[in-house]
């Protein structure tokens, strides 16, 4: 019910009770209260002097009714925000009724409106009406002490007040105490004891946990703070403002408490808002790499656009490829609101713009349709149009940016000024542009201090670049750039521009240039422009060897004509003339690069552009693009669905522009990925495109594995024969083990005992070869398959454990080996379970995204008596695959936690999963005396619904 009704009810009931008492022994009581006018009319009709007693009684009843409606009206007025009128009404009613309940409500109103003097007056009047102390008056006097910042009085009565308050009052009091602490952060810790004592009795009350956490962190009680936060995670999954304020305070006062809380509680099982907050915490603490690594496994299970936004930001900061950033943005487009979609779109558009992929940038910026991003969108579109010299269109977007009412999220007024200056210069000669900048600078210099700080530096840099690049007046350029660096000493653009321009002056300026460029490099070591400038400075100062790696990096990242000129010059100086000619050829073919510096260097060496190997450079450029696509595809090769679109995009580009060998390599990569995803149809389709003989052995291997997977054992044997007969070595050696196919076929065709005997013989041979070849991969493979056979087919877990232990010794970083070892130990007696849990925790640390490991670890927690930790892991595993064994485990945990209906639903779904061994599920059903037939109808019904 609304708050004012909640408070009014006890007052009204009190008045009604008093009215009944005053009415004496009357036999009847009206079932409803007539209107005030009706009651007055009835009183006026009573004129008999013989009924004076009755008249007095009825007048009293009418008066009480009027009091009730007056109080109702007061509450309505108060709920509308008219606290002065409501308070005045209640104070008059207090004088009229002399009732403690009215005093209580009036004092609450006064305190709620922060009217301290009125609250004090009401308290004094209340004491006159009711001399004996009551819990209600004690509570409100305590609240008055809070409002007056009377710390000794607050400390004195906190314990008594909290112990007598009901749940409704406690929620309010805890929030008041939290606010009081925020206003007195340096006060003593005396209040913590009574607050913590009461808070632990109300773990279901978010307000109690907020107060407990705030007093915990301000009093340096880490355990108290962490336990309060752990309760708050359950109670407030969306992080409402009060919780957010609490977390912000902890991050300011004791940031390590928050980190410890997340580590002790486990980020994986938290609601997405809390996960997002943890990532934000790592970002604020500049732990960007840790944040990015932590975020990856969370994304696989998340449907939070906030997490994907953080992933996109971190991917940019970690220099991830653009395809990955775009894949995050596509996920945000699917999950997020308009604001989140627009923010992601601008981020991707900016990245594509930096790569000069203007078409992709334009497509993404068009998706930013939230009005809050109108300024950013306008500046991005203006930049795109200006880049393509569409000056009229650029001016229209510039006008939109100037008219935007919202400030930019990504761009500022300084960016607007720079773009405005650049666009306006499009129709001007260099001298006219100089005059225009002079006027703009004079105007900026006349502004206030803030305006000068914002507007003067970018105009100085623009004019300096004009002097350096167009007007050939380096001395003037240096003067402007020095002023810029003085005003913004840590801005890389200014340091780089000043240092590079000094290199065009006489030699005595070159050392200063190098020092400035080293400062720029310290601030931005990944910048291609800075690497080029610093490399040229090192070469100019006589250190070609130190210059070379910087220039090679710059050209790799930004292969423009000017960078090619510098790199080629260093190659030439070092005697690598053919490399110099090759690089100069590539630089000359860049259609949108300024050839001025390159032409100067070629003239210096007496080289005509026509004499350069331009045709070879054209072929190399095309080849380089395809190689880049292959590298991108290789980097994106994984089972992560977020990279799937980007992976296939790069594969398709190779298929369109590559040669036959490159196309076959790309097709095999695609087939291999689809095989790991169990998409056998796509695997076969891509393998059909592997036509080069160079990949014949690899193709035979994967085709054989595909046929085994589809139980076509005769066809698998034929591919094995082709593989053995092939004279081509494995191209992807190290990725696949040749023996794996024959071992896989044997596992399907031999009886378990015969299979183990053959594996044992193969193991002895592989171990002997490993001594010579130092290649343990065949040994590892055989140990794994033999261990699996011992565990699953022959029921010999001790032998299986021995093989898995040997496996993990040879492959200590392989999570699958630890998973097999730990899960097998869970099938043995109870004394092995603790060790199994430790082993599986280690496997989970290595590979937290594996559903098999999630299932094993969840089952280990359950067997070791920790169902609460088991449940989220098993739910996650079951969310990734509906395998019967996982259904059995999840259902059992749910059953033991009292969720029998949920357990049956999970088991019913598990029965429909025909691609997995149902042995474990059948054993579980038998254990709990659940008839599979009773679940089959439900399973069939659910399957029908899913198919619909």
mmCIF file of N, CA and C in Angstrom, residues 231-296:
data_model
loop_
_atom_site.group_PDB
_atom_site.id
_atom_site.type_symbol
_atom_site.label_atom_id
_atom_site.label_comp_id
_atom_site.label_asym_id
_atom_site.label_seq_id
_atom_site.Cartn_x
_atom_site.Cartn_y
_atom_site.Cartn_z
ATOM 1 N N UNK A 231 25.526 -10.769 1.139
ATOM 2 C CA UNK A 231 24.065 -10.800 1.307
ATOM 3 C C UNK A 231 23.401 -9.856 0.324
ATOM 4 N N UNK A 232 24.023 -8.709 0.084
ATOM 5 C CA UNK A 232 23.448 -7.710 -0.817
ATOM 6 C C UNK A 232 23.377 -8.213 -2.255
ATOM 7 N N UNK A 233 24.332 -9.044 -2.653
ATOM 8 C CA UNK A 233 24.301 -9.633 -4.001
ATOM 9 C C UNK A 233 22.999 -10.404 -4.206
ATOM 10 N N UNK A 234 22.587 -11.152 -3.181
ATOM 11 C CA UNK A 234 21.343 -11.935 -3.290
ATOM 12 C C UNK A 234 20.119 -11.042 -3.307
ATOM 13 N N UNK A 235 20.166 -9.959 -2.551
ATOM 14 C CA UNK A 235 18.974 -9.131 -2.340
ATOM 15 C C UNK A 235 18.775 -8.082 -3.422
ATOM 16 N N UNK A 236 19.845 -7.657 -4.056
ATOM 17 C CA UNK A 236 19.756 -6.532 -4.991
ATOM 18 C C UNK A 236 20.560 -6.846 -6.243
ATOM 19 N N UNK A 237 19.995 -7.651 -7.104
ATOM 20 C CA UNK A 237 20.729 -8.074 -8.304
ATOM 21 C C UNK A 237 20.918 -6.937 -9.296
ATOM 22 N N UNK A 238 20.048 -5.918 -9.239
ATOM 23 C CA UNK A 238 20.124 -4.822 -10.206
ATOM 24 C C UNK A 238 20.948 -3.632 -9.730
ATOM 25 N N UNK A 239 21.424 -3.665 -8.490
ATOM 26 C CA UNK A 239 22.221 -2.589 -7.886
ATOM 27 C C UNK A 239 21.472 -1.256 -7.953
ATOM 28 N N UNK A 240 20.556 -1.066 -7.027
ATOM 29 C CA UNK A 240 19.820 0.184 -6.943
ATOM 30 C C UNK A 240 20.725 1.285 -6.398
ATOM 31 N N UNK A 241 20.296 2.560 -6.493
ATOM 32 C CA UNK A 241 21.181 3.679 -6.138
ATOM 33 C C UNK A 241 21.829 3.570 -4.765
ATOM 34 N N UNK A 242 21.080 3.135 -3.742
ATOM 35 C CA UNK A 242 21.672 3.049 -2.403
ATOM 36 C C UNK A 242 22.816 2.042 -2.376
ATOM 37 N N UNK A 243 22.638 0.923 -3.066
ATOM 38 C CA UNK A 243 23.711 -0.076 -3.133
ATOM 39 C C UNK A 243 24.901 0.463 -3.924
ATOM 40 N N UNK A 244 24.607 1.183 -5.015
ATOM 41 C CA UNK A 244 25.681 1.755 -5.830
ATOM 42 C C UNK A 244 26.503 2.746 -5.019
ATOM 43 N N UNK A 245 25.825 3.563 -4.229
ATOM 44 C CA UNK A 245 26.523 4.529 -3.386
ATOM 45 C C UNK A 245 27.419 3.811 -2.377
ATOM 46 N N UNK A 246 26.904 2.720 -1.812
ATOM 47 C CA UNK A 246 27.697 1.937 -0.849
ATOM 48 C C UNK A 246 28.961 1.392 -1.500
ATOM 49 N N UNK A 247 28.808 0.842 -2.684
ATOM 50 C CA UNK A 247 29.958 0.264 -3.378
ATOM 51 C C UNK A 247 30.967 1.342 -3.766
ATOM 52 N N UNK A 248 30.461 2.518 -4.158
ATOM 53 C CA UNK A 248 31.366 3.617 -4.490
ATOM 54 C C UNK A 248 32.186 4.036 -3.265
ATOM 55 N N UNK A 249 31.514 4.080 -2.112
ATOM 56 C CA UNK A 249 32.211 4.451 -0.881
ATOM 57 C C UNK A 249 33.310 3.436 -0.551
ATOM 58 N N UNK A 250 32.986 2.158 -0.686
ATOM 59 C CA UNK A 250 33.977 1.111 -0.392
ATOM 60 C C UNK A 250 35.166 1.237 -1.340
ATOM 61 N N UNK A 251 34.877 1.529 -2.603
ATOM 62 C CA UNK A 251 35.955 1.664 -3.580
ATOM 63 C C UNK A 251 36.860 2.852 -3.262
ATOM 64 N N UNK A 252 36.294 3.882 -2.630
ATOM 65 C CA UNK A 252 37.094 5.048 -2.263
ATOM 66 C C UNK A 252 37.891 4.778 -0.981
ATOM 67 N N UNK A 253 37.203 4.223 0.025
ATOM 68 C CA UNK A 253 37.821 4.048 1.337
ATOM 69 C C UNK A 253 38.750 2.829 1.397
ATOM 70 N N UNK A 254 38.245 1.702 0.895
ATOM 71 C CA UNK A 254 39.006 0.447 0.997
ATOM 72 C C UNK A 254 38.814 -0.366 -0.285
ATOM 73 N N UNK A 255 39.420 0.032 -1.404
ATOM 74 C CA UNK A 255 39.199 -0.691 -2.664
ATOM 75 C C UNK A 255 39.580 -2.173 -2.587
ATOM 76 N N UNK A 256 40.537 -2.506 -1.706
ATOM 77 C CA UNK A 256 40.943 -3.903 -1.597
ATOM 78 C C UNK A 256 39.810 -4.757 -1.041
ATOM 79 N N UNK A 257 38.923 -4.156 -0.202
ATOM 80 C CA UNK A 257 37.775 -4.900 0.312
ATOM 81 C C UNK A 257 36.906 -5.406 -0.834
ATOM 82 N N UNK A 258 36.685 -4.537 -1.835
ATOM 83 C CA UNK A 258 35.851 -4.937 -2.977
ATOM 84 C C UNK A 258 36.512 -6.060 -3.759
ATOM 85 N N UNK A 259 37.798 -5.921 -4.003
ATOM 86 C CA UNK A 259 38.505 -6.972 -4.742
ATOM 87 C C UNK A 259 38.462 -8.293 -3.975
ATOM 88 N N UNK A 260 38.659 -8.222 -2.657
ATOM 89 C CA UNK A 260 38.600 -9.435 -1.832
ATOM 90 C C UNK A 260 37.199 -10.023 -1.838
ATOM 91 N N UNK A 261 36.201 -9.169 -1.796
ATOM 92 C CA UNK A 261 34.803 -9.635 -1.844
ATOM 93 C C UNK A 261 34.541 -10.415 -3.128
ATOM 94 N N UNK A 262 34.976 -9.873 -4.260
ATOM 95 C CA UNK A 262 34.739 -10.559 -5.536
ATOM 96 C C UNK A 262 35.510 -11.873 -5.604
ATOM 97 N N UNK A 263 36.737 -11.867 -5.101
ATOM 98 C CA UNK A 263 37.541 -13.084 -5.154
ATOM 99 C C UNK A 263 36.977 -14.165 -4.244
ATOM 100 N N UNK A 264 36.493 -13.784 -3.066
ATOM 101 C CA UNK A 264 35.942 -14.765 -2.126
ATOM 102 C C UNK A 264 34.578 -15.273 -2.569
ATOM 103 N N UNK A 265 33.807 -14.415 -3.209
ATOM 104 C CA UNK A 265 32.430 -14.781 -3.570
ATOM 105 C C UNK A 265 32.378 -15.508 -4.906
ATOM 106 N N UNK A 266 33.261 -15.121 -5.826
ATOM 107 C CA UNK A 266 33.260 -15.732 -7.158
ATOM 108 C C UNK A 266 32.427 -14.922 -8.125
ATOM 109 N N UNK A 267 33.069 -14.353 -9.123
ATOM 110 C CA UNK A 267 32.383 -13.467 -10.061
ATOM 111 C C UNK A 267 31.427 -14.248 -10.958
ATOM 112 N N UNK A 268 31.777 -15.481 -11.286
ATOM 113 C CA UNK A 268 31.016 -16.254 -12.268
ATOM 114 C C UNK A 268 29.545 -16.396 -11.909
ATOM 115 N N UNK A 269 29.258 -16.593 -10.625
ATOM 116 C CA UNK A 269 27.881 -16.882 -10.219
ATOM 117 C C UNK A 269 27.087 -15.634 -9.867
ATOM 118 N N UNK A 270 27.669 -14.465 -10.023
ATOM 119 C CA UNK A 270 26.983 -13.224 -9.651
ATOM 120 C C UNK A 270 26.047 -12.753 -10.753
ATOM 121 N N UNK A 271 25.043 -11.921 -10.402
ATOM 122 C CA UNK A 271 24.214 -11.294 -11.433
ATOM 123 C C UNK A 271 25.073 -10.418 -12.342
ATOM 124 N N UNK A 272 24.612 -10.190 -13.562
ATOM 125 C CA UNK A 272 25.423 -9.493 -14.565
ATOM 126 C C UNK A 272 25.791 -8.077 -14.136
ATOM 127 N N UNK A 273 24.905 -7.389 -13.399
ATOM 128 C CA UNK A 273 25.219 -6.029 -12.961
ATOM 129 C C UNK A 273 26.426 -6.018 -12.028
ATOM 130 N N UNK A 274 26.497 -7.007 -11.159
ATOM 131 C CA UNK A 274 27.635 -7.107 -10.238
ATOM 132 C C UNK A 274 28.905 -7.493 -10.996
ATOM 133 N N UNK A 275 28.764 -8.366 -11.984
ATOM 134 C CA UNK A 275 29.919 -8.712 -12.807
ATOM 135 C C UNK A 275 30.444 -7.470 -13.529
ATOM 136 N N UNK A 276 29.501 -6.702 -14.076
ATOM 137 C CA UNK A 276 29.876 -5.486 -14.789
ATOM 138 C C UNK A 276 30.598 -4.514 -13.865
ATOM 139 N N UNK A 277 30.123 -4.432 -12.632
ATOM 140 C CA UNK A 277 30.747 -3.536 -11.662
ATOM 141 C C UNK A 277 32.190 -3.971 -11.363
ATOM 142 N N UNK A 278 32.413 -5.274 -11.299
ATOM 143 C CA UNK A 278 33.772 -5.779 -11.042
ATOM 144 C C UNK A 278 34.709 -5.399 -12.190
ATOM 145 N N UNK A 279 34.227 -5.551 -13.403
ATOM 146 C CA UNK A 279 35.041 -5.174 -14.557
ATOM 147 C C UNK A 279 35.330 -3.676 -14.511
ATOM 148 N N UNK A 280 34.307 -2.887 -14.153
ATOM 149 C CA UNK A 280 34.494 -1.438 -14.043
ATOM 150 C C UNK A 280 35.529 -1.105 -12.969
ATOM 151 N N UNK A 281 35.501 -1.857 -11.886
ATOM 152 C CA UNK A 281 36.465 -1.658 -10.797
ATOM 153 C C UNK A 281 37.885 -1.913 -11.290
ATOM 154 N N UNK A 282 38.077 -2.979 -12.037
ATOM 155 C CA UNK A 282 39.405 -3.282 -12.580
ATOM 156 C C UNK A 282 39.851 -2.194 -13.554
ATOM 157 N N UNK A 283 38.905 -1.687 -14.346
ATOM 158 C CA UNK A 283 39.242 -0.628 -15.297
ATOM 159 C C UNK A 283 39.682 0.627 -14.550
ATOM 160 N N UNK A 284 38.924 0.992 -13.507
ATOM 161 C CA UNK A 284 39.269 2.194 -12.732
ATOM 162 C C UNK A 284 40.641 2.059 -12.081
ATOM 163 N N UNK A 285 40.995 0.844 -11.721
ATOM 164 C CA UNK A 285 42.311 0.598 -11.118
ATOM 165 C C UNK A 285 43.388 0.341 -12.168
ATOM 166 N N UNK A 286 43.025 0.615 -13.440
ATOM 167 C CA UNK A 286 43.958 0.499 -14.566
ATOM 168 C C UNK A 286 44.482 -0.924 -14.764
ATOM 169 N N UNK A 287 43.685 -1.924 -14.361
ATOM 170 C CA UNK A 287 44.053 -3.315 -14.581
ATOM 171 C C UNK A 287 43.315 -3.811 -15.829
ATOM 172 N N UNK A 288 43.661 -3.193 -16.961
ATOM 173 C CA UNK A 288 42.894 -3.403 -18.182
ATOM 174 C C UNK A 288 43.054 -4.825 -18.718
ATOM 175 N N UNK A 289 44.275 -5.330 -18.693
ATOM 176 C CA UNK A 289 44.483 -6.682 -19.215
ATOM 177 C C UNK A 289 43.747 -7.715 -18.362
ATOM 178 N N UNK A 290 43.829 -7.560 -17.043
ATOM 179 C CA UNK A 290 43.118 -8.474 -16.145
ATOM 180 C C UNK A 290 41.612 -8.378 -16.364
ATOM 181 N N UNK A 291 41.128 -7.156 -16.560
ATOM 182 C CA UNK A 291 39.696 -6.957 -16.801
ATOM 183 C C UNK A 291 39.266 -7.669 -18.082
ATOM 184 N N UNK A 292 40.071 -7.536 -19.126
ATOM 185 C CA UNK A 292 39.736 -8.147 -20.415
ATOM 186 C C UNK A 292 39.736 -9.669 -20.310
ATOM 187 N N UNK A 293 40.734 -10.219 -19.610
ATOM 188 C CA UNK A 293 40.816 -11.674 -19.455
ATOM 189 C C UNK A 293 39.673 -12.199 -18.583
ATOM 190 N N UNK A 294 39.326 -11.463 -17.534
ATOM 191 C CA UNK A 294 38.232 -11.876 -16.650
ATOM 192 C C UNK A 294 36.899 -11.854 -17.380
ATOM 193 N N UNK A 295 36.770 -10.902 -18.276
ATOM 194 C CA UNK A 295 35.494 -10.705 -18.965
ATOM 195 C C UNK A 295 35.174 -11.814 -19.959
ATOM 196 N N UNK A 296 36.197 -12.402 -20.557
ATOM 197 C CA UNK A 296 35.956 -13.359 -21.637
ATOM 198 C C UNK A 296 35.065 -14.536 -21.229
#
